[in-house]
Short mmCIF file of C-alpha atoms in Angstrom, two decimals:
data_model
loop_
_atom_site.label_atom_id
_atom_site.label_comp_id
_atom_site.label_asym_id
_atom_site.label_seq_id
_atom_site.Cartn_x
_atom_site.Cartn_y
_atom_site.Cartn_z
CA MET A 1 -28.15 17.38 -1.68
CA VAL A 2 -24.01 18.49 -0.90
CA ASP A 3 -24.15 20.71 2.34
CA THR A 4 -21.97 24.40 1.36
CA ALA A 5 -23.70 26.61 3.89
CA PRO A 6 -20.33 28.22 4.88
CA VAL A 7 -18.28 26.66 7.56
CA THR A 8 -18.32 27.97 11.05
CA ASP A 9 -16.67 25.08 12.90
CA TRP A 10 -13.58 23.90 10.85
CA SER A 11 -12.51 21.02 13.69
CA THR A 12 -16.21 19.13 13.31
CA ASP A 13 -18.09 20.41 9.93
CA PHE A 14 -14.51 21.54 7.21
CA ASP A 15 -15.21 21.58 3.78
CA VAL A 16 -12.55 21.32 1.86
CA MET A 17 -15.14 23.86 -1.04
CA ASP A 18 -15.90 26.42 1.08
CA PRO A 19 -15.25 29.85 -0.16
CA GLU A 20 -12.94 30.87 2.01
CA TYR A 21 -10.90 27.84 1.94
CA LEU A 22 -10.72 27.93 -1.54
CA THR A 23 -9.12 31.42 -1.56
CA ASP A 24 -6.53 31.24 1.87
CA PRO A 25 -6.54 27.57 2.86
CA PHE A 26 -3.11 28.48 4.77
CA SER A 27 -4.53 29.92 7.62
CA ILE A 28 -7.28 27.20 8.49
CA TRP A 29 -4.52 24.99 8.63
CA ASP A 30 -2.28 26.70 10.63
CA GLU A 31 -4.99 27.22 12.93
CA LEU A 32 -6.06 23.76 13.13
CA ARG A 33 -2.28 22.14 13.30
CA GLN A 34 -2.46 23.75 17.07
CA THR A 35 -6.36 22.96 17.57
CA CYS A 36 -7.28 20.13 15.62
CA PRO A 37 -5.00 18.68 13.79
CA ILE A 38 -7.45 16.14 12.50
CA PRO A 39 -10.72 18.13 11.40
CA HIS A 40 -13.75 15.77 10.43
CA THR A 41 -16.76 16.53 8.81
CA ASP A 42 -20.17 14.89 7.58
CA ARG A 43 -20.31 16.72 4.38
CA ARG A 44 -20.85 14.34 1.46
CA LYS A 45 -19.35 11.71 3.57
CA SER A 46 -17.63 10.84 7.29
CA SER A 47 -14.44 11.79 6.18
CA TRP A 48 -10.87 13.34 8.01
CA MET A 49 -8.57 15.63 7.09
CA PRO A 50 -4.76 15.27 8.64
CA LEU A 51 -3.03 18.24 8.61
CA ARG A 52 0.51 17.31 9.77
CA TYR A 53 4.01 16.01 7.70
CA GLU A 54 3.32 13.25 10.72
CA ASP A 55 0.92 12.00 10.53
CA VAL A 56 -0.19 12.31 6.70
CA THR A 57 3.63 10.75 5.98
CA ALA A 58 2.55 7.54 8.40
CA ILE A 59 -0.60 7.44 6.63
CA ALA A 60 0.50 6.69 3.82
CA HIS A 61 2.69 4.34 4.43
CA ASP A 62 -0.25 2.02 6.11
CA ILE A 63 -1.64 0.60 3.45
CA GLU A 64 -3.57 -1.92 5.34
CA HIS A 65 -5.48 -0.07 7.29
CA PHE A 66 -5.84 3.32 4.66
CA SER A 67 -6.98 1.72 1.52
CA SER A 68 -6.54 3.18 -2.19
CA LEU A 69 -9.76 2.17 -3.97
CA LYS A 70 -11.48 5.32 -3.58
CA VAL A 71 -8.90 8.48 -3.94
CA ALA A 72 -11.51 10.75 -4.93
CA VAL A 73 -11.98 13.76 -2.40
CA ILE A 74 -15.39 14.69 -3.65
CA PRO A 75 -17.26 10.94 -3.58
CA GLY A 76 -19.96 10.64 -6.10
CA ASP A 77 -22.32 7.87 -5.01
CA GLU A 78 -19.29 4.76 -4.46
CA ASP A 79 -21.31 3.66 -1.41
CA GLU A 80 -23.98 2.32 -3.21
CA ASP A 81 -22.15 1.82 -7.23
CA PRO A 82 -18.49 0.87 -6.49
CA ASN A 83 -17.04 2.10 -10.01
CA ALA A 84 -19.03 5.72 -9.34
CA ASP A 85 -15.98 7.10 -8.44
CA PHE A 86 -15.47 6.68 -11.86
CA ASP A 87 -18.43 6.33 -13.20
CA GLY A 88 -19.18 4.72 -17.37
CA PRO A 89 -18.64 2.08 -19.04
CA ASN A 90 -16.29 -1.39 -18.22
CA LEU A 91 -14.04 0.79 -15.02
CA GLU A 92 -14.32 -2.21 -12.83
CA TYR A 93 -10.68 -1.86 -11.69
CA GLY A 94 -11.10 2.03 -11.69
CA LEU A 95 -7.75 4.22 -13.20
CA PRO A 96 -4.67 2.11 -11.60
CA PRO A 97 -2.45 2.09 -9.97
CA ILE A 98 -3.44 5.28 -8.68
CA SER A 99 -6.88 3.80 -7.35
CA ALA A 100 -5.45 0.16 -6.56
CA ASP A 101 -4.11 -1.53 -3.79
CA PRO A 102 -1.25 -3.55 -4.14
CA PRO A 103 -0.97 -6.34 -5.88
CA LEU A 104 -2.76 -4.66 -9.08
CA HIS A 105 -1.44 -1.55 -7.68
CA THR A 106 2.35 -3.03 -8.08
CA TRP A 107 2.41 -4.35 -11.98
CA THR A 108 0.61 -1.70 -13.24
CA ARG A 109 2.92 1.09 -11.91
CA ARG A 110 6.18 -0.69 -13.37
CA LEU A 111 4.26 -0.48 -16.15
CA LEU A 112 3.46 3.64 -16.67
CA LEU A 113 7.15 4.28 -14.30
CA PRO A 114 9.68 3.52 -17.38
CA TRP A 115 7.33 6.10 -19.88
CA PHE A 116 8.34 8.65 -16.79
CA SER A 117 11.73 8.33 -16.18
CA HIS A 118 14.71 11.03 -16.10
CA LYS A 119 15.89 9.58 -19.97
CA ARG A 120 12.60 9.44 -21.23
CA VAL A 121 11.70 12.99 -19.49
CA ASP A 122 14.48 14.30 -20.81
CA SER A 123 13.29 13.61 -24.07
CA TYR A 124 10.22 15.62 -23.84
CA VAL A 125 11.84 18.63 -23.18
CA PRO A 126 12.56 20.08 -26.94
CA LEU A 127 8.57 19.77 -27.35
CA THR A 128 8.13 21.65 -23.80
CA ARG A 129 10.54 24.44 -24.52
CA GLU A 130 8.83 24.94 -28.24
CA LEU A 131 4.85 25.13 -27.24
CA CYS A 132 6.37 27.26 -24.15
CA ARG A 133 8.15 29.21 -26.65
CA SER A 134 5.13 29.98 -28.82
CA LEU A 135 2.09 30.57 -26.41
CA LEU A 136 4.98 33.17 -25.15
CA ASP A 137 4.31 33.76 -28.35
CA GLY A 138 1.29 35.27 -28.97
CA PHE A 139 0.68 37.00 -26.09
CA ALA A 140 3.97 38.61 -25.02
CA ASP A 141 3.90 41.40 -26.80
CA LYS A 142 0.19 42.39 -25.76
CA GLY A 143 1.14 43.82 -22.43
CA HIS A 144 -1.28 41.69 -20.44
CA ALA A 145 -2.17 37.73 -20.53
CA ASP A 146 -4.00 35.27 -18.06
CA ALA A 147 -1.31 33.68 -17.62
CA ALA A 148 -3.87 30.50 -16.16
CA ALA A 149 -5.44 30.22 -18.67
CA ASP A 150 -3.04 31.49 -21.64
CA TYR A 151 -0.23 29.29 -20.69
CA ALA A 152 0.16 27.60 -17.65
CA GLN A 153 -3.31 25.55 -18.90
CA GLN A 154 -1.92 24.70 -22.68
CA ILE A 155 1.09 23.29 -21.39
CA PRO A 156 0.51 19.92 -19.13
CA VAL A 157 -1.99 18.84 -21.33
CA ARG A 158 -0.33 19.08 -25.15
CA VAL A 159 2.68 17.50 -23.15
CA ILE A 160 0.68 14.32 -22.08
CA ALA A 161 -1.11 14.27 -25.24
CA ARG A 162 1.62 13.41 -26.89
CA ILE A 163 2.96 10.91 -24.57
CA LEU A 164 -0.32 9.26 -24.97
CA GLY A 165 -0.22 9.33 -28.47
CA VAL A 166 -3.41 10.77 -29.16
CA SER A 167 -4.40 14.42 -31.01
CA THR A 168 -3.08 17.58 -29.44
CA ASP A 169 -5.98 19.40 -30.89
CA LEU A 170 -8.45 18.29 -28.81
CA ALA A 171 -6.51 19.97 -25.97
CA ASP A 172 -9.28 21.99 -24.45
CA THR A 173 -11.55 19.20 -24.80
CA PHE A 174 -9.25 16.81 -22.36
CA THR A 175 -8.83 19.74 -19.89
CA GLY A 176 -13.05 20.34 -19.73
CA TRP A 177 -12.68 16.44 -19.42
CA VAL A 178 -10.71 16.82 -16.62
CA ARG A 179 -12.15 19.90 -15.23
CA ASP A 180 -15.58 18.58 -15.04
CA VAL A 181 -14.22 15.21 -13.22
CA LEU A 182 -12.15 17.04 -10.65
CA GLU A 183 -12.96 19.99 -10.07
CA PHE A 184 -16.62 20.31 -10.32
CA ALA A 185 -17.19 16.37 -9.45
CA ASP A 186 -20.01 18.15 -6.85
CA ASP A 187 -22.29 18.19 -9.88
CA ALA A 188 -23.35 15.25 -10.59
CA GLU A 189 -24.31 15.26 -14.12
CA ARG A 190 -21.49 17.49 -14.90
CA ARG A 191 -18.91 15.00 -13.48
CA GLN A 192 -20.69 12.45 -15.20
CA ARG A 193 -20.26 14.11 -18.47
CA GLY A 194 -16.60 14.71 -17.95
CA ALA A 195 -16.18 11.16 -17.21
CA GLU A 196 -18.13 9.54 -20.45
CA GLY A 197 -16.40 12.15 -22.53
CA LEU A 198 -12.75 11.27 -21.62
CA LEU A 199 -13.79 7.28 -21.56
CA TYR A 200 -15.71 6.57 -25.08
CA TYR A 201 -12.96 8.81 -26.48
CA PHE A 202 -9.81 6.35 -25.34
CA ILE A 203 -12.33 3.27 -25.61
CA GLU A 204 -12.25 4.49 -29.51
CA GLN A 205 -8.85 5.16 -29.30
CA LEU A 206 -7.83 1.90 -28.24
CA SER A 207 -9.53 -0.05 -30.27
CA TYR A 208 -7.86 2.40 -33.45
CA ARG A 209 -4.09 1.23 -31.81
CA LYS A 210 -4.81 -2.36 -31.60
CA GLU A 211 -4.94 -2.84 -35.12
CA ASN A 212 -2.73 0.30 -35.79
CA PRO A 213 0.20 0.23 -33.49
CA GLY A 214 2.16 3.02 -32.59
CA ASP A 215 5.34 3.85 -30.86
CA ASP A 216 2.93 5.91 -28.36
CA LEU A 217 1.85 4.67 -24.70
CA LEU A 218 -1.76 3.46 -25.01
CA SER A 219 0.26 1.16 -27.77
CA GLU A 220 2.18 -0.75 -25.56
CA LEU A 221 -0.28 -0.62 -22.79
CA LEU A 222 -2.25 -2.68 -25.17
CA HIS A 223 0.89 -4.47 -26.68
CA THR A 224 2.61 -5.59 -23.35
CA GLU A 225 1.89 -8.89 -21.47
CA VAL A 226 2.46 -9.23 -17.86
CA GLU A 227 3.04 -13.18 -17.28
CA GLY A 228 2.48 -14.00 -20.90
CA GLN A 229 -0.67 -12.54 -20.67
CA PRO A 230 -2.34 -9.33 -22.11
CA VAL A 231 -3.40 -6.41 -20.01
CA ASP A 232 -7.55 -6.59 -19.49
CA ASP A 233 -8.76 -4.26 -22.09
CA GLY A 234 -10.78 -2.34 -18.63
CA ILE A 235 -7.51 -2.40 -17.20
CA VAL A 236 -5.70 -0.17 -20.31
CA LEU A 237 -8.53 2.07 -20.10
CA GLY A 238 -8.38 3.01 -16.68
CA MET A 239 -4.96 3.37 -17.03
CA ALA A 240 -5.61 5.74 -20.11
CA ALA A 241 -7.29 7.85 -18.51
CA LEU A 242 -5.66 8.26 -15.33
CA VAL A 243 -2.24 9.21 -17.09
CA LEU A 244 -4.70 11.97 -18.52
CA ILE A 245 -6.41 12.72 -15.39
CA ALA A 246 -3.17 13.06 -13.78
CA GLY A 247 -1.57 14.53 -16.19
CA VAL A 248 -3.03 17.90 -16.71
CA ASP A 249 -4.80 19.36 -13.16
CA THR A 250 -2.38 19.05 -10.91
CA THR A 251 0.76 20.10 -13.39
CA TRP A 252 -0.92 23.20 -14.40
CA SER A 253 -1.94 23.57 -10.84
CA ALA A 254 1.65 24.24 -10.17
CA ILE A 255 2.57 26.23 -13.04
CA GLY A 256 -0.27 29.04 -12.03
CA SER A 257 0.23 28.90 -8.84
CA SER A 258 4.13 29.24 -8.85
CA LEU A 259 3.51 32.61 -11.53
CA TRP A 260 1.12 33.95 -9.43
CA HIS A 261 3.70 33.80 -6.13
CA LEU A 262 5.96 35.53 -8.92
CA ALA A 263 3.53 37.83 -9.86
CA THR A 264 3.27 39.31 -6.61
CA GLN A 265 6.46 38.55 -4.43
CA ALA A 266 8.75 40.64 -6.68
CA GLU A 267 11.74 39.78 -4.67
CA ASP A 268 11.19 36.27 -5.49
CA ARG A 269 10.97 37.18 -9.02
CA LYS A 270 13.92 39.23 -9.41
CA ARG A 271 16.10 36.72 -8.17
CA LEU A 272 14.68 33.80 -9.95
CA VAL A 273 15.76 36.73 -13.05
CA ASP A 274 19.34 37.13 -12.18
CA GLU A 275 20.02 33.56 -11.33
CA PRO A 276 18.33 30.92 -13.14
CA ALA A 277 21.27 27.89 -11.29
CA LEU A 278 18.30 29.21 -8.29
CA MET A 279 15.69 26.81 -10.06
CA PRO A 280 15.93 23.34 -9.08
CA THR A 281 15.74 24.51 -5.22
CA ALA A 282 13.13 27.13 -6.72
CA VAL A 283 11.40 24.40 -8.52
CA GLU A 284 10.98 22.35 -5.11
CA GLU A 285 10.21 25.33 -2.90
CA LEU A 286 7.25 26.13 -5.25
CA LEU A 287 5.83 22.89 -4.89
CA ARG A 288 6.36 22.77 -1.63
CA ALA A 289 4.37 25.56 -1.01
CA TYR A 290 2.02 25.57 -3.25
CA SER A 291 1.62 21.39 -3.21
CA PRO A 292 -1.88 21.10 -5.95
CA VAL A 293 -2.88 17.08 -4.80
CA THR A 294 -4.76 15.85 -1.67
CA MET A 295 -5.45 12.45 -2.14
CA ALA A 296 -8.09 10.18 -0.41
CA ARG A 297 -7.77 7.12 1.23
CA GLU A 298 -10.61 4.32 2.40
CA VAL A 299 -10.44 3.37 6.03
CA THR A 300 -10.38 -0.39 5.71
CA GLU A 301 -11.29 -1.48 9.54
CA ASP A 302 -13.03 0.68 12.68
CA ILE A 303 -8.59 1.78 14.05
CA ASP A 304 -8.39 4.26 16.82
CA TYR A 305 -5.66 7.05 14.90
CA ALA A 306 -4.20 9.71 17.21
CA GLY A 307 -7.37 9.60 19.11
CA CYS A 308 -9.95 9.91 16.35
CA PRO A 309 -12.35 6.98 15.77
CA LEU A 310 -11.74 6.28 12.47
CA LYS A 311 -14.72 3.97 10.86
CA LYS A 312 -14.29 1.43 8.09
CA GLY A 313 -14.99 3.60 5.06
CA ASP A 314 -14.61 6.57 5.54
CA LYS A 315 -12.59 8.51 3.64
CA VAL A 316 -9.13 10.10 4.97
CA LEU A 317 -8.11 13.41 2.62
CA MET A 318 -4.35 13.16 2.66
CA ASN A 319 -3.74 16.62 2.70
CA PHE A 320 -0.49 16.91 1.70
CA PRO A 321 -0.25 19.98 1.15
CA ALA A 322 -0.87 21.15 4.18
CA ALA A 323 2.15 18.78 5.31
CA ASN A 324 4.32 20.71 3.41
CA ARG A 325 3.41 24.09 5.55
CA ASP A 326 4.20 22.07 9.09
CA PRO A 327 6.33 24.28 11.24
CA GLU A 328 7.04 20.66 12.62
CA ALA A 329 8.94 20.02 9.36
CA PHE A 330 10.03 23.08 8.07
CA GLU A 331 11.94 25.95 9.33
CA HIS A 332 9.49 28.96 8.90
CA PRO A 333 6.98 27.05 6.21
CA GLU A 334 5.21 30.40 5.70
CA VAL A 335 8.39 31.75 3.93
CA VAL A 336 8.88 30.91 0.54
CA LEU A 337 12.78 30.44 0.38
CA LEU A 338 14.30 29.63 -3.47
CA ASP A 339 16.89 28.13 -1.76
CA ARG A 340 15.87 26.25 0.49
CA ALA A 341 18.77 23.57 1.48
CA HIS A 342 16.70 21.31 3.32
CA ASN A 343 13.27 20.20 1.96
CA ARG A 344 11.48 16.55 2.37
CA HIS A 345 8.07 18.33 1.26
CA VAL A 346 6.55 15.75 0.01
CA ALA A 347 3.65 17.70 -2.72
CA PHE A 348 3.87 14.23 -5.19
CA GLY A 349 2.66 11.89 -2.31
CA SER A 350 4.76 9.42 0.14
CA GLY A 351 5.12 5.63 0.00
CA ILE A 352 4.24 3.19 -2.78
CA HIS A 353 1.46 5.86 -4.52
CA ARG A 354 4.51 8.12 -4.86
CA CYS A 355 3.20 10.21 -8.21
CA ALA A 356 4.39 8.25 -11.47
CA GLY A 357 4.97 11.16 -13.13
CA SER A 358 6.37 13.88 -11.03
CA ASN A 359 9.65 13.78 -13.31
CA LEU A 360 7.32 14.49 -15.79
CA ALA A 361 6.24 17.36 -13.54
CA ARG A 362 8.72 18.39 -12.44
CA MET A 363 10.23 18.75 -15.71
CA GLU A 364 7.12 21.35 -17.32
CA LEU A 365 6.84 23.11 -14.06
CA SER A 366 10.63 24.22 -14.69
CA VAL A 367 10.50 24.84 -18.68
CA ALA A 368 7.28 26.51 -17.84
CA LEU A 369 8.85 29.22 -15.48
CA GLU A 370 12.42 29.35 -18.11
CA GLU A 371 10.41 30.33 -20.56
CA TRP A 372 8.21 32.89 -18.64
CA LEU A 373 10.66 34.70 -17.07
CA ALA A 374 12.79 34.74 -20.05
CA ARG A 375 10.27 36.76 -22.24
CA VAL A 376 8.30 38.10 -19.40
CA PRO A 377 10.93 38.69 -16.76
CA GLU A 378 9.06 42.23 -14.88
CA PHE A 379 5.02 41.04 -14.40
CA SER A 380 3.13 41.39 -11.75
CA LEU A 381 -1.51 40.60 -11.36
CA ALA A 382 -4.09 43.12 -13.31
CA ASP A 383 -5.43 45.72 -11.36
CA GLY A 384 -8.54 44.95 -9.89
CA GLU A 385 -9.46 41.81 -12.40
CA GLU A 386 -10.49 38.92 -10.61
CA ILE A 387 -8.62 35.38 -9.44
CA THR A 388 -10.07 32.26 -8.84
CA TRP A 389 -8.72 29.51 -7.21
CA ALA A 390 -10.10 25.64 -8.29
CA GLY A 391 -9.47 23.29 -4.88
CA GLY A 392 -10.27 20.32 -3.57
CA GLN A 393 -8.25 17.36 -5.17
CA VAL A 394 -6.62 19.89 -7.18
CA ARG A 395 -5.61 23.52 -6.42
CA GLY A 396 -3.89 26.12 -8.35
CA PRO A 397 -5.61 29.54 -10.22
CA ARG A 398 -7.93 29.42 -12.87
CA LEU A 399 -7.49 32.91 -13.66
CA LEU A 400 -5.03 35.04 -13.08
CA PRO A 401 -4.68 37.87 -15.26
CA VAL A 402 -1.17 39.63 -14.95
CA ILE A 403 0.08 43.06 -16.77
CA PHE A 404 4.03 43.20 -17.51
CA PRO A 405 5.91 46.17 -20.02
CA MET B 1 32.48 8.37 4.29
CA LYS B 2 29.72 5.31 2.71
CA ILE B 3 26.23 5.64 2.45
CA ARG B 4 23.50 3.47 0.68
CA VAL B 5 20.05 3.61 -0.28
CA ASP B 6 17.63 1.25 1.23
CA PRO B 7 15.54 -0.21 -1.40
CA ASP B 8 12.13 -0.81 0.58
CA LYS B 9 11.96 2.63 1.65
CA CYS B 10 12.93 4.51 -1.65
CA GLN B 11 10.15 5.16 -3.39
CA GLY B 12 11.70 7.13 -6.49
CA HIS B 13 11.25 10.23 -5.50
CA ALA B 14 14.63 10.97 -7.52
CA ARG B 15 15.27 14.28 -4.72
CA CYS B 16 19.11 12.51 -4.44
CA TYR B 17 19.79 11.90 -8.46
CA ASP B 18 18.44 15.75 -8.93
CA LEU B 19 21.33 16.51 -5.93
CA ALA B 20 23.98 14.42 -6.63
CA ARG B 21 24.52 12.83 -9.81
CA GLU B 22 28.38 11.86 -8.82
CA LEU B 23 26.74 10.08 -6.44
CA PHE B 24 23.40 8.30 -7.31
CA ASP B 25 21.94 6.67 -10.31
CA VAL B 26 18.03 5.88 -10.99
CA ASP B 27 16.86 3.11 -12.79
CA ASP B 28 13.83 3.31 -15.50
CA TYR B 29 11.31 2.61 -12.48
CA GLY B 30 12.54 5.43 -9.78
CA GLN B 31 14.62 3.29 -7.73
CA SER B 32 17.52 5.06 -7.04
CA SER B 33 20.99 3.18 -6.24
CA VAL B 34 24.73 4.83 -4.59
CA ILE B 35 27.11 4.23 -7.65
CA VAL B 36 30.58 5.59 -5.63
CA ASP B 37 32.46 3.34 -3.00
CA GLN B 38 33.42 5.82 -1.03
CA VAL B 39 31.72 8.85 -0.63
CA PRO B 40 34.66 11.47 -1.88
CA ALA B 41 35.08 14.17 0.71
CA GLU B 42 34.36 17.19 -0.93
CA LEU B 43 30.87 15.42 -2.16
CA GLU B 44 30.50 15.10 1.67
CA ASP B 45 28.38 18.07 2.02
CA ASN B 46 26.20 16.35 -1.47
CA ALA B 47 25.48 12.98 0.24
CA ARG B 48 24.26 15.16 3.56
CA LEU B 49 22.25 17.33 1.10
CA ALA B 50 20.60 14.34 -0.83
CA ILE B 51 20.01 12.98 3.05
CA ALA B 52 18.25 15.72 3.79
CA ASN B 53 16.15 15.95 1.08
CA CYS B 54 14.30 12.22 1.09
CA PRO B 55 11.51 12.29 1.48
CA GLU B 56 11.35 9.18 2.42
CA TYR B 57 14.24 8.45 4.99
CA ALA B 58 16.02 5.96 2.70
CA ILE B 59 19.04 7.52 2.38
CA GLU B 60 21.11 5.60 5.22
CA ILE B 61 25.23 6.37 6.59
CA ILE B 62 26.76 3.23 6.40
CA SER B 63 30.04 4.78 8.12
CA GLU B 64 31.34 8.29 8.41
#
């Protein structure tokens, strides 16, 4: 059983699923950066968590000592079973390229990247905009909505379904599977259910597309050749599952956190409404301040890093969100500056695993905010109603009730 | 001013391309490159902005 007792010592016994941490990790990071910038825990598995920009980016670039084969922040029974990070049928290669090291990482990534290039992403703008508008049609006249569940959550899953070539009617089912795998991973049964649902669905879809190819990502992966050979079915399955998993929880969380910020900071909301040209820098700043994603690495051999005795097999939780709040790297990192000019943030990671979907995520966040502000320029949190946050691998609001005139 | 993108450092964040399309292009794999021989004087600030936003420190000034 996972130890879920409240944390009393964040340096030696941290818990990224602690309720206090889920709601406000920022003050905990700020204190730890001063006293213990790479805290450790033995909960779930021996894990280290770098919080400084310098450490996070250095480790991200050291792929020799820090492998990406196991990237789950909440581990499964992976020590016993190498596939347990993502249990299910035929996933001997995990979810490449995210859970791969070179050379598998390199060529699988090259297969995905063109689908998320600027050119391709520009072609997804009209459907994203139309989707946002139809969601807003559903509640803009009601005076209240859940900005997370009714809006943010509904957008990326449908765009990614279109790219994959699967039915957008199953959006809620996809979201459920992804949440089971990422957000409820401490519950082994639920995690297993999500993983199986997702994998069996894609096995069926891939089998259909083998005979009936379309112009979608799944079909291309099935019919492409690498060095004269077709791609192994298990690799295609892992890549398909990855695109869905990585394309759903992450961007939805960024949209939700950004709307939370604008609901609570009226000055920023008004400024963005009055100065829509600020959107590009505002999007980068909101990504910096509320970076959703933490990825894990696995230590490949015993090594001392910055005075920490890392052991082979330890996890390192790459806290990109905390790196982006490091005062050594950003002036007044605690302040959201919608026009921040110098913003070398690593919300999409750093090094060879830079998020392959970063162009898509930026576009979705930007379009989602533009459309929301055009239709609902004034809004605030609904008094007395509960806001909940998911965290661990991906941080963002899951319930975000707001009201508007 | 002359600048270049180090292809070994660039990881395709595309911040330079988003900030200064007059100076940078990006291919289907995210690799950025500089598309001008000399940075026009009026675009030098944009070049510096791109340099200051690259998470991989991949953009170099070859000559001022």
